[in-house]
Amino acid sequence: MTEGDIIVPSNSRPEFADQFEAKIYWLSKEDLLPGRVYILEAVGGKSEATISKLKYRLEKDGQHQIATNTLSDQQYGVSNISLAGAILYDPYSMCNAMGHFNLLDKFSGEVVAEGEIHHGLRRANNVHWQRLDIDKQSRANIKHQVPKIIWLTGLSGAGKSSIANLIEKKLIAKTRHSYLLDGDNVRHGLNKDLGFTDADRVENIRRIAETAKLMLDAGLIVITSFISPFRAEREMARNLFDKGEFIEVFVEASLEVCEKRDPKGLYKKARAGEIKNFTGIDSPYQPPEHPELVIDTVTLTLEQAADKIIGYLEAISG
Amino acid sequence: MTEGDIIVPSNSRPEFADQFEAKIYWLSKEDLLPGRVYILEAVGGKSEATISKLKYRLEKDGQHQIATNTLSDQQYGVSNISLAGAILYDPYSMCNAMGHFNLLDKFSGEVVAEGEIHHGLRRANNVHWQRLDIDKQSRANIKHQVPKIIWLTGLSGAGKSSIANLIEKKLIAKTRHSYLLDGDNVRHGLNKDLGFTDADRVENIRRIAETAKLMLDAGLIVITSFISPFRAEREMARNLFDKGEFIEVFVEASLEVCEKRDPKGLYKKARAGEIKNFTGIDSPYQPPEHPELVIDTVTLTLEQAADKIIGYLEAISG
């Protein structure tokens, strides 16, 4: 026995799982966001964790299961949780110590929730990774290129779409195999069930990052053009990829400049109150802290901006 | 004036929208499935429609908003609805006639729900399609191939994964640019928030079909390997693509054969009650009626099966 070992009767060993249903007591002023990465700490292990599905909020009497997209401070809810790695656990009903966990903010370390494990989601154990004969390398090889993600972020009107279009045009001219994911092809299809609340924005970016990962696996150079306002989700996206695969490009222009450009007339509508949750007006934008590239669209032309990004791409792809 | 014209005061013209929030009264023995395509009929137009988001169920007293994934016969709920084409409408509160609609089953024509439009989702009008310079054709051209979707469907154990792997291997050997979407790369990433209930299966297939569409747009030959048990969702997937792009392949083997093979031991667990909602045991499989290809894995070897599919692909790609 060493410190930290767990003693259990031999007929009731704790189980391993990386997905379970849990009751959650939210403790942070900032609302819970399904899809965001938090840190889960329990006796049986520690892991990155996301609320994969918020099932319902519990009213104080514990009787009513109220529909919700989020939990606020001091609210109870029941959710599915998905971990990056499996932990050892018991259902809280069998063992309070082994079934209890805390959720921590990934950046501040603040405890944002306490939880009680209801039960593991056993189906998770029945979905196996199958070894495929064809992998990312072989797909990239026949395309004679190194797959990458060029992740553009910035305010509406900063120039992301125009630059993204120009990048793809230039890459195709070089017979590079690329694909541009942007609001147009995603919001009308894959993510047409999502709106513009904070919770929906997080899920929007999560699905885009996962789709970009599949496309990178297919050997493509993927350009994404989304405001992607939250640092946490850009970080989540980056962590899906191997080191060097993810190129975060901050397309920078001040709110004043973007609002003056207003190519789609959206700022005007947002100021008039016709559009809610608009980034820069009544929804925040968190600028990148360590992006691979900063593109200042006030001093650079679109052409120069695209060339700078492609130059960087070629330099790191050897 | 002709029959069907609508007379309105000039200061309160009805609006056009292809997305709105509505109250729904469900009338079918078969539960509502968000993501499934229904037909919406209203005074102001007719369109294919999906429940893009089921917000909550209303209890009889109309006070409590209960969390739910579905509505059953005689239940009320509030949802977002997304249409294939815009209709003319008024909120039900302004005009009962213009704000009322029926939802019909796409195949039987049965009325499955009545609805009242709360309001249009205006944000929908603010997401524009942007004309891109680079399109499917130009991406496919540099790959020297015709992009297609090879959609494998069949019971667990029928041989889908093995055949899919072999197809990709053979396509890569021919320097075709392909990608295999299957449970492994989708259930652990893009769709890790989804389980195996009917509602989650519908959303699982919807997202896979939309991702396949993005990949086809990128110029790839996409192979999908999912049970995809419901005819309605395979139909929905097919309808996302142009004529000739979608190749439905029924990988056929009887339940008895699949259960005897049981490569992952899943049928055994399902029979023991350890896995619920398992296709063929306690969840239905609806065989395709007009697939492009039927592959009988009892009489064909895996090699022969893969060759037959690739032969078909090459014949239609010219």
XYZ file of C-alpha atoms in Angstrom:
636
model
C 0.000 0.000 0.000
C 1.183 3.499 -0.776
C -0.466 6.802 -0.083
C -3.338 7.366 -2.465
C -4.145 3.676 -2.887
C -7.778 2.796 -2.514
C -8.971 -0.162 -0.427
C -12.167 -1.826 -1.599
C -13.898 -5.116 -0.869
C -12.864 -7.585 -3.579
C -16.469 -8.095 -4.674
C -17.163 -4.422 -5.422
C -14.212 -3.022 -7.278
C -14.622 0.467 -8.677
C -15.040 0.725 -12.432
C -13.215 2.662 -15.120
C -15.135 4.966 -17.435
C -14.563 8.016 -19.571
C -18.232 8.928 -19.869
C -20.946 9.088 -17.265
C -24.144 10.706 -16.169
C -23.790 12.984 -13.157
C -25.683 15.432 -11.013
C -24.003 18.821 -11.003
C -24.143 21.729 -8.579
C -22.921 24.832 -10.417
C -20.864 27.288 -8.341
C -19.506 29.896 -10.726
C -20.773 33.350 -11.654
C -20.027 32.422 -15.268
C -22.671 30.033 -16.627
C -21.919 26.428 -17.533
C -21.200 25.927 -21.241
C -21.725 22.439 -22.660
C -18.808 21.587 -24.949
C -16.282 23.748 -23.079
C -13.272 21.933 -21.599
C -13.072 21.899 -17.796
C -10.798 19.915 -15.455
C -12.448 17.096 -13.491
C -10.841 16.045 -10.214
C -11.994 12.944 -8.328
C -10.410 10.490 -5.915
C -10.097 8.046 -8.792
C -8.352 10.342 -11.238
C -8.070 13.698 -12.964
C -8.905 14.526 -16.574
C -10.045 17.155 -18.994
C -13.830 16.948 -19.192
C -16.704 18.424 -21.125
C -20.409 18.468 -20.392
C -21.350 16.549 -23.525
C -25.078 16.897 -22.921
C -26.948 18.976 -20.361
C -30.081 16.925 -19.802
C -32.108 19.167 -17.509
C -32.054 21.547 -14.586
C -33.578 20.424 -11.297
C -35.939 22.791 -9.529
C -35.432 23.281 -5.804
C -38.065 20.692 -4.946
C -36.042 18.229 -7.049
C -39.219 17.086 -8.764
C -39.292 18.978 -12.034
C -36.785 18.425 -14.819
C -36.637 21.799 -16.522
C -35.296 22.212 -20.065
C -32.165 24.335 -20.226
C -29.050 25.107 -22.270
C -26.967 26.162 -19.288
C -26.726 26.234 -15.484
C -26.214 29.419 -13.480
C -24.670 29.922 -10.060
C -26.302 27.743 -7.358
C -28.357 25.691 -9.817
C -28.563 21.895 -9.935
C -28.654 19.902 -13.144
C -28.118 16.448 -14.598
C -25.748 15.964 -17.514
C -23.581 13.542 -19.424
C -19.868 14.153 -18.967
C -17.187 13.054 -21.376
C -13.546 12.759 -20.243
C -10.299 12.858 -22.174
C -9.093 9.839 -20.153
C -10.872 7.229 -18.044
C -11.023 7.529 -14.248
C -11.787 5.007 -11.523
C -15.168 5.613 -9.930
C -18.146 4.257 -8.055
C -21.672 5.569 -8.385
C -22.228 8.186 -5.663
C -25.105 6.082 -4.343
C -22.647 3.218 -3.634
C -19.733 5.251 -2.332
C -19.856 8.987 -1.682
C -16.086 9.423 -1.781
C -15.501 7.595 -5.067
C -18.585 9.096 -6.729
C -17.840 12.738 -5.937
C -15.888 15.144 -8.152
C -15.073 18.806 -8.646
C -14.970 20.647 -11.946
C -12.331 23.372 -12.283
C -11.924 26.196 -14.759
C -9.021 25.236 -17.027
C -7.348 28.624 -16.890
C -8.091 30.101 -13.433
C -8.238 26.801 -11.499
C -11.421 28.079 -9.805
C -13.864 25.343 -8.709
C -16.876 25.869 -10.963
C -18.975 22.869 -9.901
C -19.345 19.904 -7.602
C -20.737 16.661 -8.934
C -22.073 13.240 -8.057
C -21.667 10.358 -10.516
C -24.940 8.577 -11.250
C -23.564 5.813 -13.466
C -21.083 5.196 -16.244
C -22.305 5.311 -19.824
C -21.364 1.768 -20.669
C -22.035 2.119 -24.358
C -18.848 4.167 -24.448
C -16.971 0.946 -23.749
C -18.593 -0.650 -26.785
C -17.339 1.860 -29.355
C -13.858 0.697 -30.267
C -11.159 2.381 -32.260
C -10.519 0.191 -35.214
C -7.025 0.103 -36.666
C -7.299 1.449 -40.207
C -4.894 0.460 -42.928
C -5.024 3.880 -44.540
C -3.992 6.805 -42.351
C -3.416 10.553 -42.481
C 0.119 10.075 -43.768
C -0.876 7.888 -46.720
C -3.715 10.228 -47.678
C -1.442 13.271 -47.476
C 1.290 11.502 -49.441
C -0.764 11.056 -52.586
C -1.626 14.753 -52.344
C 2.083 15.670 -52.006
C 1.433 18.076 -49.149
C 1.489 18.490 -45.374
C -2.053 18.888 -44.010
C -2.651 21.911 -41.763
C -5.435 23.941 -40.173
C -5.360 27.669 -40.853
C -7.689 28.995 -38.149
C -8.731 32.608 -38.820
C -10.278 34.495 -35.899
C -11.420 38.107 -35.583
C -14.403 40.426 -35.464
C -17.124 40.497 -38.106
C -15.854 42.799 -40.860
C -12.164 42.299 -39.998
C -11.619 40.652 -43.382
C -11.580 36.910 -42.525
C -13.822 35.729 -45.382
C -12.099 37.796 -48.060
C -8.671 36.640 -46.937
C -9.846 33.010 -46.640
C -11.227 33.069 -50.183
C -7.996 34.515 -51.500
C -5.907 31.917 -49.645
C -7.925 29.078 -51.145
C -7.652 30.567 -54.631
C -3.873 30.858 -54.313
C -3.536 27.345 -52.852
C -5.588 25.827 -55.684
C -3.359 27.673 -58.182
C -0.418 25.868 -56.545
C -2.401 22.574 -56.888
C -2.699 22.312 -53.126
C -5.748 20.382 -51.895
C -7.576 22.699 -49.577
C -11.023 23.362 -48.204
C -12.595 26.458 -46.722
C -14.981 25.954 -43.815
C -16.957 29.087 -43.080
C -20.306 30.292 -41.843
C -21.876 29.821 -45.257
C -21.315 26.122 -45.662
C -21.610 25.274 -41.967
C -24.507 27.378 -40.701
C -26.782 26.198 -43.516
C -25.921 22.530 -43.031
C -24.041 20.826 -40.227
C -24.832 23.504 -37.643
C -28.220 24.718 -38.802
C -29.696 23.617 -35.461
C -27.522 26.133 -33.590
C -28.188 29.773 -32.763
C -25.958 32.511 -31.400
C -26.187 32.155 -27.629
C -22.906 31.528 -25.800
C -23.780 27.832 -25.449
C -24.572 27.491 -29.141
C -21.393 29.344 -30.125
C -19.324 26.884 -28.099
C -21.029 23.890 -29.781
C -20.683 25.601 -33.175
C -16.911 25.886 -32.763
C -16.615 22.382 -31.268
C -18.261 20.789 -34.317
C -16.224 22.922 -36.722
C -12.991 21.921 -34.991
C -13.975 18.228 -35.107
C -14.908 18.505 -38.795
C -11.609 20.260 -39.532
C -9.857 17.377 -37.759
C -11.564 14.831 -40.028
C -10.539 16.880 -43.064
C -6.952 17.178 -41.876
C -7.018 13.410 -41.396
C -8.164 13.224 -45.034
C -4.943 15.041 -45.978
C -6.388 18.490 -46.734
C -5.190 21.984 -45.878
C -8.244 23.369 -44.081
C -8.980 27.070 -43.747
C -11.606 28.018 -41.152
C -13.188 31.454 -41.108
C -15.303 32.065 -38.012
C -15.344 34.853 -35.439
C -14.608 32.141 -32.810
C -14.771 34.745 -30.045
C -13.819 32.660 -27.002
C -10.237 31.792 -26.069
C -11.348 28.532 -24.430
C -12.854 27.131 -27.633
C -9.896 28.149 -29.784
C -7.728 26.375 -27.216
C -10.005 23.327 -27.399
C -9.701 23.350 -31.194
C -5.888 23.639 -31.012
C -5.692 20.700 -28.606
C -7.447 18.390 -31.077
C -4.374 18.587 -33.320
C -0.741 17.556 -33.174
C 1.879 20.184 -32.434
C 2.477 22.369 -35.484
C -0.714 21.386 -37.304
C -2.856 24.252 -36.000
C -2.073 27.779 -37.180
C -4.061 30.413 -35.303
C -4.268 33.630 -37.334
C -5.612 36.733 -35.614
C -7.206 38.926 -38.296
C -6.991 42.214 -36.468
C -9.004 45.372 -36.968
C -10.473 47.560 -34.254
C -14.197 47.504 -33.528
C -14.382 51.087 -34.866
C -12.850 50.051 -38.206
C -15.048 46.941 -38.534
C -18.148 48.908 -37.647
C -17.316 51.548 -40.235
C -16.768 48.876 -42.922
C -19.913 46.904 -41.940
C -19.951 44.955 -45.253
C -23.152 43.052 -44.440
C -24.885 45.856 -42.524
C -24.876 43.712 -39.391
C -23.365 46.227 -36.957
C -26.065 48.709 -37.907
C -28.746 46.135 -37.124
C -26.995 45.128 -33.898
C -26.800 48.752 -32.735
C -30.497 49.115 -33.535
C -31.199 46.097 -31.315
C -32.391 43.979 -34.240
C -29.648 41.371 -33.728
C -28.833 40.116 -30.260
C -25.637 38.460 -28.970
C -23.554 40.235 -31.596
C -19.804 39.967 -31.052
C -18.240 43.305 -30.178
C -21.576 44.912 -29.310
C -23.345 42.831 -26.650
C -21.235 39.658 -26.776
C -17.498 39.628 -25.989
C -14.490 38.967 -28.252
C -11.386 37.635 -26.512
C -8.306 38.384 -28.662
C -5.709 35.580 -29.015
C -2.741 35.808 -26.657
C -0.209 33.726 -28.590
C -1.463 33.316 -32.175
C 0.971 31.966 -34.764
C 0.260 35.030 -36.913
C -1.271 38.488 -36.517
C -2.667 40.063 -39.682
C -3.403 43.773 -39.430
C -5.978 44.445 -42.145
C -5.732 48.208 -41.680
C -2.129 48.356 -42.912
C -2.047 45.237 -45.157
C -4.024 44.734 -48.370
C -6.033 41.520 -48.662
C -3.493 40.290 -51.205
C -0.589 40.956 -48.829
C -2.467 39.300 -45.984
C -3.093 36.103 -47.979
C 0.528 36.015 -49.192
C 1.838 36.413 -45.638
C -0.261 33.452 -44.430
C 0.732 31.227 -47.348
C 4.387 32.212 -46.839
C 4.162 31.076 -43.218
C 2.413 27.844 -44.243
C 5.142 26.990 -46.736
C 7.930 27.877 -44.328
C 6.686 25.450 -41.666
C 5.733 22.730 -44.161
C 9.331 22.504 -45.416
C -57.038 38.364 -57.360
C -56.889 34.646 -58.019
C -57.860 31.772 -55.794
C -55.307 31.303 -53.027
C -54.331 34.977 -52.895
C -54.239 36.465 -49.437
C -55.742 39.862 -48.609
C -54.022 41.813 -45.847
C -54.120 45.404 -44.648
C -51.202 47.229 -46.271
C -49.683 48.132 -42.903
C -49.392 44.530 -41.674
C -48.069 42.424 -44.491
C -47.110 38.866 -43.621
C -43.408 38.085 -43.510
C -41.256 35.493 -45.243
C -39.083 33.161 -43.187
C -37.496 29.747 -43.432
C -36.888 29.362 -39.700
C -39.145 30.026 -36.774
C -40.081 29.105 -33.251
C -43.417 27.321 -32.942
C -45.651 25.558 -30.479
C -46.359 21.998 -31.570
C -49.123 19.566 -30.713
C -47.919 16.066 -31.575
C -50.559 13.695 -33.001
C -48.743 10.561 -34.122
C -48.196 7.205 -32.415
C -44.592 7.443 -33.632
C -42.607 9.955 -31.554
C -41.286 13.213 -32.963
C -37.662 12.997 -34.100
C -35.694 16.245 -34.303
C -33.664 16.278 -37.522
C -36.119 14.097 -39.476
C -37.652 15.647 -42.587
C -41.415 16.276 -42.431
C -43.694 18.240 -44.767
C -45.024 21.546 -43.435
C -48.288 22.864 -44.879
C -49.559 26.352 -44.088
C -51.769 28.899 -45.808
C -48.625 30.783 -46.807
C -46.754 27.887 -48.361
C -45.575 24.296 -48.246
C -42.053 23.051 -47.628
C -39.920 20.254 -46.303
C -39.244 20.989 -42.644
C -37.209 19.666 -39.743
C -37.491 20.294 -36.035
C -34.038 21.809 -35.722
C -34.234 22.123 -31.947
C -36.830 20.771 -29.524
C -36.718 23.337 -26.735
C -39.060 21.802 -24.167
C -42.276 19.944 -23.554
C -45.167 21.793 -21.921
C -46.965 20.108 -19.058
C -50.731 20.171 -19.114
C -50.900 23.218 -16.878
C -48.710 24.981 -19.469
C -46.467 26.295 -16.707
C -43.536 23.925 -16.623
C -41.024 23.664 -19.438
C -39.874 20.063 -19.199
C -36.598 18.892 -20.774
C -37.125 16.326 -23.519
C -35.600 14.790 -26.643
C -38.924 13.937 -28.221
C -42.702 14.441 -28.089
C -45.192 11.584 -27.879
C -48.804 11.417 -28.996
C -50.947 14.201 -27.494
C -47.985 16.127 -26.053
C -47.314 19.844 -26.479
C -43.862 21.286 -27.027
C -42.004 24.339 -28.253
C -39.344 23.996 -30.942
C -37.372 25.733 -33.646
C -38.342 24.646 -37.147
C -36.134 24.938 -40.186
C -37.637 24.859 -43.703
C -36.136 23.963 -47.061
C -37.826 27.058 -48.554
C -39.321 30.211 -47.045
C -43.077 30.548 -46.485
C -45.293 33.559 -45.909
C -46.548 33.727 -42.318
C -47.840 35.801 -39.454
C -47.295 34.983 -35.812
C -50.280 32.949 -34.573
C -50.935 35.649 -31.975
C -51.515 38.183 -34.785
C -53.421 35.969 -37.182
C -54.586 32.457 -36.388
C -55.012 31.454 -40.032
C -51.565 32.621 -41.206
C -49.790 31.351 -38.102
C -51.193 27.818 -38.157
C -49.581 24.835 -39.880
C -49.714 21.055 -40.125
C -46.746 18.712 -40.228
C -47.121 15.600 -42.415
C -45.142 12.400 -42.581
C -43.118 12.539 -45.786
C -43.940 9.002 -46.865
C -47.446 8.233 -45.573
C -48.862 11.774 -45.771
C -50.341 11.268 -42.279
C -50.743 14.485 -40.243
C -48.245 14.064 -37.405
C -48.608 17.478 -35.734
C -50.400 20.785 -35.651
C -48.460 23.948 -34.933
C -48.669 27.628 -34.106
C -45.892 29.979 -35.226
C -44.527 32.091 -32.371
C -42.106 34.219 -34.382
C -39.572 34.033 -37.187
C -35.916 33.510 -36.315
C -34.611 36.641 -37.916
C -30.977 35.777 -37.526
C -31.581 33.305 -40.332
C -31.945 36.285 -42.651
C -28.535 37.547 -41.588
C -26.561 34.471 -42.621
C -25.888 34.895 -46.326
C -24.468 32.507 -48.857
C -21.303 34.053 -50.114
C -20.252 33.354 -53.681
C -16.942 31.529 -53.517
C -14.392 31.679 -56.297
C -13.288 28.107 -55.736
C -15.986 25.466 -56.077
C -16.498 21.702 -56.018
C -15.557 21.431 -59.676
C -12.217 23.204 -59.340
C -11.319 21.207 -56.232
C -12.236 17.934 -57.939
C -10.324 18.904 -61.103
C -6.941 19.123 -59.422
C -7.644 15.703 -57.925
C -8.531 14.297 -61.379
C -11.627 12.529 -60.092
C -15.413 12.754 -59.756
C -16.402 13.135 -56.083
C -18.997 10.654 -54.816
C -20.548 9.376 -51.583
C -20.455 5.604 -51.093
C -23.053 5.118 -48.345
C -22.825 1.653 -46.778
C -25.800 0.535 -44.680
C -26.531 -2.752 -42.935
C -26.658 -4.553 -39.607
C -23.770 -4.647 -37.154
C -21.562 -7.548 -38.251
C -22.750 -7.474 -41.877
C -19.236 -6.503 -42.993
C -19.514 -2.741 -43.575
C -16.270 -1.724 -41.828
C -14.162 -4.444 -43.408
C -15.479 -3.644 -46.877
C -15.080 0.118 -46.302
C -11.459 -0.333 -45.244
C -10.748 -2.435 -48.292
C -12.410 0.093 -50.609
C -10.271 2.903 -49.236
C -7.112 0.823 -49.556
C -7.903 0.031 -53.197
C -8.836 3.643 -53.993
C -5.593 4.951 -52.483
C -3.674 2.398 -54.578
C -5.352 3.983 -57.611
C -4.290 7.432 -56.255
C -7.892 8.373 -55.698
C -8.461 10.916 -52.905
C -10.885 9.328 -50.518
C -11.951 9.431 -46.886
C -13.694 6.894 -44.709
C -16.195 8.236 -42.193
C -17.169 5.604 -39.663
C -18.176 5.144 -36.045
C -14.582 5.269 -34.896
C -13.677 8.722 -36.093
C -17.154 10.211 -35.630
C -18.400 8.802 -32.310
C -15.186 9.826 -30.536
C -15.218 13.347 -31.932
C -17.918 15.210 -33.827
C -20.775 13.145 -32.380
C -19.442 12.274 -28.945
C -22.380 14.137 -27.391
C -24.843 11.659 -28.948
C -26.130 8.343 -27.626
C -28.134 5.570 -29.239
C -31.753 6.587 -28.740
C -33.830 7.023 -31.907
C -33.517 10.810 -31.628
C -29.744 10.652 -31.224
C -29.433 8.201 -34.131
C -31.278 10.638 -36.391
C -28.985 13.511 -35.366
C -25.946 11.231 -35.713
C -26.825 10.457 -39.335
C -27.788 14.066 -40.080
C -24.368 15.357 -38.998
C -22.563 12.556 -40.851
C -24.474 13.348 -44.043
C -23.685 17.072 -43.702
C -20.002 16.321 -43.065
C -19.924 13.984 -46.076
C -21.422 16.822 -48.121
C -18.618 19.189 -47.070
C -16.057 16.520 -47.998
C -17.679 15.890 -51.374
C -17.575 19.648 -51.889
C -13.845 19.394 -51.111
C -13.544 16.978 -54.056
C -13.178 13.719 -52.126
C -14.678 10.281 -52.656
C -16.306 9.697 -49.264
C -17.118 6.255 -47.892
C -19.504 6.167 -44.927
C -19.896 3.064 -42.793
C -22.791 3.302 -40.334
C -25.733 1.038 -39.602
C -27.988 4.001 -40.559
C -31.087 1.936 -39.710
C -33.857 4.349 -40.720
C -35.052 4.804 -44.301
C -36.051 8.432 -43.626
C -32.518 9.487 -42.657
C -30.884 7.683 -45.576
C -33.393 9.516 -47.774
C -32.491 12.796 -46.069
C -28.806 12.089 -46.704
C -29.463 11.269 -50.366
C -31.396 14.496 -50.846
C -28.422 16.593 -49.739
C -26.598 15.561 -52.908
C -26.994 16.054 -56.642
C -28.419 13.216 -58.721
C -25.827 10.489 -59.209
C -23.521 11.615 -56.399
C -24.997 9.375 -53.697
C -24.459 5.617 -53.987
C -26.473 3.666 -51.424
C -24.936 0.227 -50.854
C -26.949 -2.310 -48.868
C -24.464 -4.654 -47.172
C -26.781 -7.573 -46.673
C -26.545 -10.438 -44.216
C -29.377 -11.880 -42.170
C -29.647 -11.153 -38.453
C -28.866 -14.824 -37.786
C -25.610 -14.614 -39.756
C -24.565 -11.313 -38.156
C -25.386 -12.610 -34.698
C -23.345 -15.753 -35.309
C -20.352 -13.679 -36.517
C -20.681 -11.117 -33.668
C -17.108 -9.775 -34.254
C -17.255 -7.292 -31.366
C -19.358 -9.456 -29.027
C -22.107 -6.831 -29.115
C -25.060 -9.105 -29.967
C -24.196 -11.270 -26.981
C -24.274 -8.215 -24.712
C -27.485 -6.956 -26.311
C -29.203 -10.330 -25.797
C -28.054 -10.252 -22.169
C -29.691 -6.836 -21.790
C -26.360 -5.083 -21.249
C -26.774 -2.868 -24.324
C -30.077 -1.177 -25.015
C -31.449 0.169 -28.329
C -29.383 -2.325 -30.306
C -30.306 -2.543 -33.984
C -31.857 -5.888 -34.887
C -32.559 -6.795 -31.255
C -34.658 -4.053 -29.635
C -34.283 -1.302 -32.258
C -35.491 -1.716 -35.862
C -33.505 -1.906 -39.134
C -35.371 -0.782 -42.247
C -33.719 -2.340 -45.340
C -33.249 -0.060 -48.392
C -35.937 -0.335 -51.052
C -34.012 0.977 -54.063
C -30.279 0.951 -53.221
C -27.804 1.489 -56.054
C -26.074 -1.759 -55.035
C -26.818 -4.824 -52.918
C -23.790 -6.674 -51.562
C -24.518 -10.141 -50.198
C -21.661 -10.859 -47.800
C -22.710 -14.484 -47.371
C -21.942 -15.381 -50.994
C -19.269 -12.720 -51.801
C -15.822 -12.479 -50.225
C -14.816 -9.076 -48.801
C -12.420 -8.699 -51.723
C -15.188 -9.391 -54.253
C -17.516 -7.006 -52.436
C -14.994 -4.140 -52.528
C -14.215 -4.802 -56.216
C -17.909 -4.796 -57.124
C -18.412 -1.402 -55.457
C -15.324 0.136 -57.043
C -16.377 -1.283 -60.428
C -19.744 0.458 -60.080
C -18.049 3.705 -58.985
C -15.779 3.708 -62.030
C -18.595 2.826 -64.422
C -20.707 5.824 -63.362
C -17.733 8.200 -63.112
C -16.884 7.641 -66.796
